[in-house]
């Protein structure tokens, strides 16, 4: 089961956009799996992405690196725009083995541009190493295991899971956190895996149709103007999650409905608006036809002044 938790300072309802997770509880294929998620509140504000990577391993050879010699290494190359904030490094024990083994974790420090040792632990048979890491520091990890005897060869493998924090963009509220997950894959009681791993993760790659019939009307007062946009709903093979709104080629907001009010406009100015639809997998449609809008000039009409003219003592 893979879940996420986020909070919103205004108490708005939060939904989650997932990539790589077909359902809360799914069967994942043997090997490395990457799951991404971001939070979206009821006003359309979005968090940065969060991600987790994990391996599904069968008894001896699926996922990770098989121990075939005294020294085994696997490197997590990272995800662009993110740093690793937590890891779990696992080498399952093998019955009957007792040696002078050890595990080591190194991290690539993006600040210094160098690899540095994070953890080193000694063991007689297999190992589990886990640690939280500071945000914004490590972009890659190296997992290393040394075994002093060949009885572990072809009977155990290196696997790991990592969690990421994304650095791009300003968060509207907290990014999803507190991932919790259990993995079910190939049948193997030794590794706690229960189900057939023949199925694979299906990721939606089809974008929504582009929005049609973009129109507007202007709301004006004596001091300001606002542009109210509306358009027809897009269609999607799964579900349309919302719309990106662009003014003069730059994104100015999002909407989960088919209307949007732009209050940051100047009177007597021409603006070009376009709309794009997006779905839960963050596939983005082509843009709508452009709409050109000229805001009205704001006219300040002077309030009438009552004047009093006296023509005689009897007439006012």
PDB file of C-alpha atoms in Angstrom, residues 38 44-46 172 243-255 260 274 276 278 282 284:
ATOM      1  CA  UNK A  38       1.827  16.160  -5.428  1.00  0.00           C
ATOM      2  CA  UNK A  44      -6.189  24.701  -7.378  1.00  0.00           C
ATOM      3  CA  UNK A  45      -3.033  25.540  -5.387  1.00  0.00           C
ATOM      4  CA  UNK A  46      -0.382  22.849  -5.862  1.00  0.00           C
ATOM      5  CA  UNK A 172       1.611  26.723  -1.927  1.00  0.00           C
ATOM      6  CA  UNK A 243      -6.770  23.864 -16.250  1.00  0.00           C
ATOM      7  CA  UNK A 244      -3.717  26.099 -16.510  1.00  0.00           C
ATOM      8  CA  UNK A 245      -4.464  29.745 -17.372  1.00  0.00           C
ATOM      9  CA  UNK A 246      -1.948  31.791 -19.365  1.00  0.00           C
ATOM     10  CA  UNK A 247      -1.826  35.548 -19.928  1.00  0.00           C
ATOM     11  CA  UNK A 248       0.575  36.812 -22.586  1.00  0.00           C
ATOM     12  CA  UNK A 249       2.268  33.383 -22.591  1.00  0.00           C
ATOM     13  CA  UNK A 250       2.872  33.143 -18.829  1.00  0.00           C
ATOM     14  CA  UNK A 251       0.956  30.933 -16.404  1.00  0.00           C
ATOM     15  CA  UNK A 252      -1.059  33.073 -13.982  1.00  0.00           C
ATOM     16  CA  UNK A 253      -3.143  30.447 -12.194  1.00  0.00           C
ATOM     17  CA  UNK A 254      -5.066  27.197 -12.284  1.00  0.00           C
ATOM     18  CA  UNK A 255      -8.727  26.286 -12.041  1.00  0.00           C
ATOM     19  CA  UNK A 260     -11.256  31.956 -13.976  1.00  0.00           C
ATOM     20  CA  UNK A 274      -4.943  30.803 -23.540  1.00  0.00           C
ATOM     21  CA  UNK A 276      -4.463  24.210 -21.248  1.00  0.00           C
ATOM     22  CA  UNK A 278      -4.135  18.687 -17.409  1.00  0.00           C
ATOM     23  CA  UNK A 282       0.232  15.646 -15.355  1.00  0.00           C
ATOM     24  CA  UNK A 284      -0.949  18.665 -20.498  1.00  0.00           C
TER      25      UNK A 284
END
